[in-house]
Amino acid sequence: MDAIINFWYTIVGVVKTMTISDIFDIVIVTFLVYSLIKLVQQTRAAQLIKGILVLSAAYFLAEILHFNTLSFIMRNIFQFGVLALIVVFQPELRRALEQVGRTKIRSIRFFGITSTYDNSKRETEEMILEVADATEKMAGTKTGALIVLEKTTKLGEVISTGTIVDAKPSAALIGGIFFPNSPLHDGAMVIRDARIYAAGCFLPLSDTNRISKDLGTRHRAAIGMSEVSDAVVVVVSEETGTISVAMEGTLMRGYDKHSLIRLLADELMPFDEKDKEAKEAADEQ
């Protein structure tokens, strides 16, 4: 109890000694931290930040529990952490500096809350049906396609390489984007929050040697994207019309419209607790 009272008096003492300059200082630092969080949330760096937090927690526990060997290892890791972060986050740091350079003063919004698309079950279900319908039609005409369905790993750095579309999905629109010789047909489409967010995007290619030689660049890009994120990547082969799905670094082939719908529903539909219980009961039967 005494510790709580002392803590409270410490806070009151700090507040009493604050000046206008201190308040402005706190507001500016808070805004910078907020902007940094927003920037990180749109990229794969968010996953790396989580990893750093886990390592920090492990180091903290090792110090408390006197795990000397683990503490020694963690201390050495953190000694080189700054250089490692600069190397790992180099693309994000460069993009952030470029964005700061392009920002106009009048366009800055302090803690502005942007409206987000309400990703309801109905909208996700409609998106899945339209993607599956478009995929089936493109497979029938052997039209090559590469569709990335974003999940929790944000793909801001991939989206920045393409053209923002931000449109409600439809089989006609998806087919038009991937129609041969259209400006965006060679790149990947990114679907975020049940909307076609960008098209013509470039994906990282997988460097694994386990990919069959009869698979082209689209399939290698699909696997590469699934290796560095939790996205579901749908591929339509231009040579054979085969529908494939890449997840967690693995390419699964031979899908049709109905099996694709089932897979996408399992991976993307936002289930509540009642839905989960019903699905588990159906699986047990």
C-alpha positions as a Python dict, from the first residue, in 0.01 Angstrom:
ca = {
    (1, 'M'): (0, 0, 0),
    (2, 'D'): (284, 237, 86),
    (3, 'A'): (439, 177, -256),
    (4, 'I'): (114, 279, -426),
    (5, 'I'): (88, 595, -216),
    (6, 'N'): (450, 689, -286),
    (7, 'F'): (395, 626, -657),
    (8, 'W'): (89, 852, -653),
    (9, 'Y'): (275, 1132, -475),
    (10, 'T'): (559, 1099, -727),
    (11, 'I'): (316, 1143, -1016),
    (12, 'V'): (151, 1444, -850),
    (13, 'G'): (493, 1598, -789),
    (14, 'V'): (590, 1554, -1155),
    (15, 'V'): (263, 1707, -1276),
    (16, 'K'): (305, 2010, -1049),
    (17, 'T'): (651, 2082, -1189),
    (18, 'M'): (544, 2053, -1555),
    (19, 'T'): (568, 2359, -1778),
    (20, 'I'): (415, 2448, -2115),
    (21, 'S'): (737, 2334, -2283),
    (22, 'D'): (710, 1994, -2114),
    (23, 'I'): (351, 1954, -2237),
    (24, 'F'): (449, 2038, -2595),
    (25, 'D'): (744, 1802, -2565),
    (26, 'I'): (519, 1514, -2454),
    (27, 'V'): (263, 1584, -2729),
    (28, 'I'): (531, 1589, -3002),
    (29, 'V'): (697, 1270, -2881),
    (30, 'T'): (357, 1099, -2851),
    (31, 'F'): (268, 1202, -3208),
    (32, 'L'): (599, 1070, -3340),
    (33, 'V'): (550, 736, -3163),
    (34, 'Y'): (192, 719, -3294),
    (35, 'S'): (309, 788, -3650),
    (36, 'L'): (579, 523, -3618),
    (37, 'I'): (323, 266, -3500),
    (38, 'K'): (95, 349, -3794),
    (39, 'L'): (386, 310, -4036),
    (40, 'V'): (490, -24, -3888),
    (41, 'Q'): (134, -159, -3889),
    (42, 'Q'): (118, -138, -4267),
    (43, 'T'): (426, -352, -4325),
    (44, 'R'): (575, -688, -4231),
    (45, 'A'): (786, -499, -3977),
    (46, 'A'): (498, -544, -3732),
    (47, 'Q'): (581, -914, -3710),
    (48, 'L'): (947, -835, -3646),
    (49, 'I'): (851, -591, -3370),
    (50, 'K'): (657, -869, -3201),
    (51, 'G'): (966, -1089, -3218),
    (52, 'I'): (1176, -815, -3056),
    (53, 'L'): (920, -779, -2777),
    (54, 'V'): (933, -1153, -2714),
    (55, 'L'): (1314, -1143, -2691),
    (56, 'S'): (1295, -846, -2456),
    (57, 'A'): (1051, -1031, -2231),
    (58, 'A'): (1280, -1337, -2232),
    (59, 'Y'): (1577, -1119, -2133),
    (60, 'F'): (1377, -956, -1855),
    (61, 'L'): (1268, -1292, -1713),
    (62, 'A'): (1620, -1431, -1740),
    (63, 'E'): (1751, -1141, -1532),
    (64, 'I'): (1481, -1183, -1268),
    (65, 'L'): (1523, -1560, -1242),
    (66, 'H'): (1905, -1537, -1254),
    (67, 'F'): (1944, -1754, -1563),
    (68, 'N'): (2303, -1649, -1618),
    (69, 'T'): (2367, -1833, -1945),
    (70, 'L'): (2045, -1708, -2105),
    (71, 'S'): (2113, -1356, -1979),
    (72, 'F'): (2461, -1363, -2131),
    (73, 'I'): (2324, -1475, -2468),
    (74, 'M'): (2047, -1215, -2467),
    (75, 'R'): (2286, -934, -2370),
    (76, 'N'): (2511, -1015, -2665),
    (77, 'I'): (2212, -1029, -2898),
    (78, 'F'): (2095, -685, -2789),
    (79, 'Q'): (2446, -537, -2816),
    (80, 'F'): (2431, -586, -3193),
    (81, 'G'): (2057, -524, -3207),
    (82, 'V'): (2078, -168, -3338),
    (83, 'L'): (2290, -265, -3639),
    (84, 'A'): (2068, -566, -3702),
    (85, 'L'): (1756, -348, -3695),
    (86, 'I'): (1905, -103, -3943),
    (87, 'V'): (1980, -389, -4182),
    (88, 'V'): (1646, -566, -4135),
    (89, 'F'): (1432, -252, -4149),
    (90, 'Q'): (1631, -81, -4424),
    (91, 'P'): (1342, -80, -4680),
    (92, 'E'): (1095, 48, -4419),
    (93, 'L'): (1335, 319, -4295),
    (94, 'R'): (1401, 439, -4649),
    (95, 'R'): (1029, 444, -4727),
    (96, 'A'): (955, 634, -4408),
    (97, 'L'): (1213, 903, -4489),
    (98, 'E'): (1079, 933, -4843),
    (99, 'Q'): (727, 968, -4706),
    (100, 'V'): (836, 1241, -4465),
    (101, 'G'): (1000, 1426, -4753),
    (102, 'R'): (682, 1410, -4960),
    (103, 'T'): (448, 1511, -4678),
    (104, 'K'): (291, 1857, -4697),
    (105, 'I'): (243, 2041, -4371),
    (106, 'R'): (-126, 2104, -4432),
    (107, 'S'): (-186, 1734, -4491),
    (108, 'I'): (-61, 1629, -4146),
    (109, 'R'): (-340, 1505, -3920),
    (110, 'F'): (-263, 1480, -3552),
    (111, 'F'): (-397, 1150, -3427),
    (112, 'G'): (-653, 1146, -3706),
    (113, 'I'): (-859, 831, -3707),
    (114, 'T'): (-920, 722, -4064),
    (115, 'S'): (-1234, 533, -4151),
    (116, 'T'): (-1176, 161, -4197),
    (117, 'Y'): (-1373, -81, -4405),
    (118, 'D'): (-1598, -297, -4189),
    (119, 'N'): (-1487, -643, -4278),
    (120, 'S'): (-1808, -827, -4189),
    (121, 'K'): (-1879, -1190, -4256),
    (122, 'R'): (-2122, -1102, -4535),
    (123, 'E'): (-1870, -884, -4718),
    (124, 'T'): (-1596, -1144, -4681),
    (125, 'E'): (-1828, -1415, -4807),
    (126, 'E'): (-1921, -1206, -5112),
    (127, 'M'): (-1554, -1140, -5183),
    (128, 'I'): (-1471, -1512, -5165),
    (129, 'L'): (-1751, -1601, -5407),
    (130, 'E'): (-1642, -1334, -5655),
    (131, 'V'): (-1276, -1440, -5637),
    (132, 'A'): (-1368, -1807, -5683),
    (133, 'D'): (-1602, -1724, -5975),
    (134, 'A'): (-1335, -1511, -6146),
    (135, 'T'): (-1068, -1774, -6084),
    (136, 'E'): (-1282, -2047, -6240),
    (137, 'K'): (-1347, -1834, -6551),
    (138, 'M'): (-979, -1741, -6588),
    (139, 'A'): (-880, -2105, -6548),
    (140, 'G'): (-1120, -2196, -6830),
    (141, 'T'): (-959, -1944, -7064),
    (142, 'K'): (-605, -2008, -6932),
    (143, 'T'): (-567, -1649, -6823),
    (144, 'G'): (-276, -1612, -6582),
    (145, 'A'): (-362, -1456, -6247),
    (146, 'L'): (-200, -1392, -5909),
    (147, 'I'): (-425, -1289, -5620),
    (148, 'V'): (-295, -1216, -5269),
    (149, 'L'): (-551, -1220, -4989),
    (150, 'E'): (-403, -1032, -4696),
    (151, 'K'): (-460, -1160, -4342),
    (152, 'T'): (-286, -1032, -4028),
    (153, 'T'): (52, -954, -4186),
    (154, 'K'): (18, -613, -4348),
    (155, 'L'): (161, -589, -4700),
    (156, 'G'): (216, -214, -4730),
    (157, 'E'): (557, -255, -4896),
    (158, 'V'): (403, -484, -5161),
    (159, 'I'): (105, -256, -5217),
    (160, 'S'): (338, 42, -5271),
    (161, 'T'): (483, -129, -5581),
    (162, 'G'): (145, -141, -5755),
    (163, 'T'): (-155, 76, -5831),
    (164, 'I'): (-421, 150, -5571),
    (165, 'V'): (-766, 33, -5683),
    (166, 'D'): (-974, 17, -5363),
    (167, 'A'): (-1286, -128, -5523),
    (168, 'K'): (-1553, -379, -5430),
    (169, 'P'): (-1457, -719, -5573),
    (170, 'S'): (-1644, -857, -5870),
    (171, 'A'): (-1565, -1138, -6110),
    (172, 'A'): (-1585, -894, -6402),
    (173, 'L'): (-1339, -648, -6245),
    (174, 'I'): (-1092, -922, -6148),
    (175, 'G'): (-1111, -1072, -6497),
    (176, 'G'): (-1061, -729, -6653),
    (177, 'I'): (-750, -658, -6447),
    (178, 'F'): (-590, -989, -6547),
    (179, 'F'): (-705, -974, -6911),
    (180, 'P'): (-401, -1026, -7136),
    (181, 'N'): (-225, -704, -7241),
    (182, 'S'): (-410, -494, -6983),
    (183, 'P'): (-174, -256, -6795),
    (184, 'L'): (-197, -446, -6465),
    (185, 'H'): (-228, -808, -6579),
    (186, 'D'): (137, -905, -6515),
    (187, 'G'): (145, -807, -6147),
    (188, 'A'): (-32, -938, -5841),
    (189, 'M'): (-365, -823, -5702),
    (190, 'V'): (-383, -757, -5327),
    (191, 'I'): (-717, -794, -5149),
    (192, 'R'): (-738, -622, -4811),
    (193, 'D'): (-1046, -607, -4587),
    (194, 'A'): (-1260, -781, -4850),
    (195, 'R'): (-1178, -517, -5115),
    (196, 'I'): (-950, -514, -5417),
    (197, 'Y'): (-697, -275, -5267),
    (198, 'A'): (-417, -275, -5526),
    (199, 'A'): (-314, -438, -5854),
    (200, 'G'): (2, -468, -6059),
    (201, 'C'): (207, -535, -5746),
    (202, 'F'): (548, -706, -5739),
    (203, 'L'): (596, -997, -5500),
    (204, 'P'): (918, -1139, -5354),
    (205, 'L'): (1029, -1453, -5537),
    (206, 'S'): (1100, -1770, -5344),
    (207, 'D'): (1461, -1892, -5360),
    (208, 'T'): (1375, -2249, -5265),
    (209, 'N'): (1493, -2529, -5493),
    (210, 'R'): (1192, -2746, -5415),
    (211, 'I'): (975, -2577, -5677),
    (212, 'S'): (899, -2791, -5981),
    (213, 'K'): (1070, -2675, -6298),
    (214, 'D'): (741, -2672, -6488),
    (215, 'L'): (615, -2387, -6265),
    (216, 'G'): (676, -2029, -6376),
    (217, 'T'): (742, -1695, -6212),
    (218, 'R'): (383, -1653, -6086),
    (219, 'H'): (405, -1969, -5879),
    (220, 'R'): (750, -1880, -5746),
    (221, 'A'): (619, -1535, -5649),
    (222, 'A'): (315, -1690, -5481),
    (223, 'I'): (533, -1920, -5272),
    (224, 'G'): (771, -1634, -5192),
    (225, 'M'): (482, -1418, -5068),
    (226, 'S'): (348, -1701, -4852),
    (227, 'E'): (695, -1755, -4702),
    (228, 'V'): (720, -1402, -4563),
    (229, 'S'): (357, -1348, -4460),
    (230, 'D'): (43, -1533, -4356),
    (231, 'A'): (-138, -1431, -4677),
    (232, 'V'): (-333, -1676, -4890),
    (233, 'V'): (-212, -1653, -5252),
    (234, 'V'): (-424, -1786, -5538),
    (235, 'V'): (-254, -1859, -5872),
    (236, 'V'): (-401, -1943, -6211),
    (237, 'S'): (-154, -2099, -6453),
    (238, 'E'): (-135, -1936, -6794),
    (239, 'E'): (-5, -2260, -6951),
    (240, 'T'): (-243, -2518, -6804),
    (241, 'G'): (-525, -2320, -6640),
    (242, 'T'): (-458, -2505, -6312),
    (243, 'I'): (-572, -2328, -5995),
    (244, 'S'): (-316, -2338, -5711),
    (245, 'V'): (-298, -2190, -5362),
    (246, 'A'): (20, -2097, -5173),
    (247, 'M'): (17, -2087, -4794),
    (248, 'E'): (303, -2090, -4543),
    (249, 'G'): (559, -2161, -4814),
    (250, 'T'): (366, -2458, -4958),
    (251, 'L'): (198, -2468, -5298),
    (252, 'M'): (-119, -2678, -5329),
    (253, 'R'): (-251, -2747, -5679),
    (254, 'G'): (-564, -2879, -5847),
    (255, 'Y'): (-838, -2662, -5696),
    (256, 'D'): (-1177, -2600, -5852),
    (257, 'K'): (-1433, -2332, -5768),
    (258, 'H'): (-1598, -2522, -5483),
    (259, 'S'): (-1281, -2646, -5313),
    (260, 'L'): (-1134, -2295, -5342),
    (261, 'I'): (-1440, -2146, -5174),
    (262, 'R'): (-1410, -2394, -4887),
    (263, 'L'): (-1041, -2317, -4838),
    (264, 'L'): (-1083, -1939, -4849),
    (265, 'A'): (-1380, -1955, -4612),
    (266, 'D'): (-1177, -2157, -4361),
    (267, 'E'): (-886, -1912, -4380),
    (268, 'L'): (-1061, -1577, -4409),
    (269, 'M'): (-1410, -1586, -4265),
    (270, 'P'): (-1433, -1398, -3932),
    (271, 'F'): (-1597, -1659, -3709),
    (272, 'D'): (-1744, -1570, -3373),
    (273, 'E'): (-1753, -1819, -3088),
    (274, 'K'): (-2089, -1967, -3190),
    (275, 'D'): (-1968, -2019, -3546),
    (276, 'K'): (-1651, -2188, -3419),
    (277, 'E'): (-1848, -2429, -3202),
    (278, 'A'): (-2080, -2517, -3492),
    (279, 'K'): (-1784, -2571, -3727),
    (280, 'E'): (-1605, -2792, -3475),
    (281, 'A'): (-1921, -2997, -3423),
    (282, 'A'): (-1960, -3039, -3801),
    (283, 'D'): (-1598, -3146, -3836),
    (284, 'E'): (-1640, -3408, -3563),
    (285, 'Q'): (-1939, -3556, -3748),
}
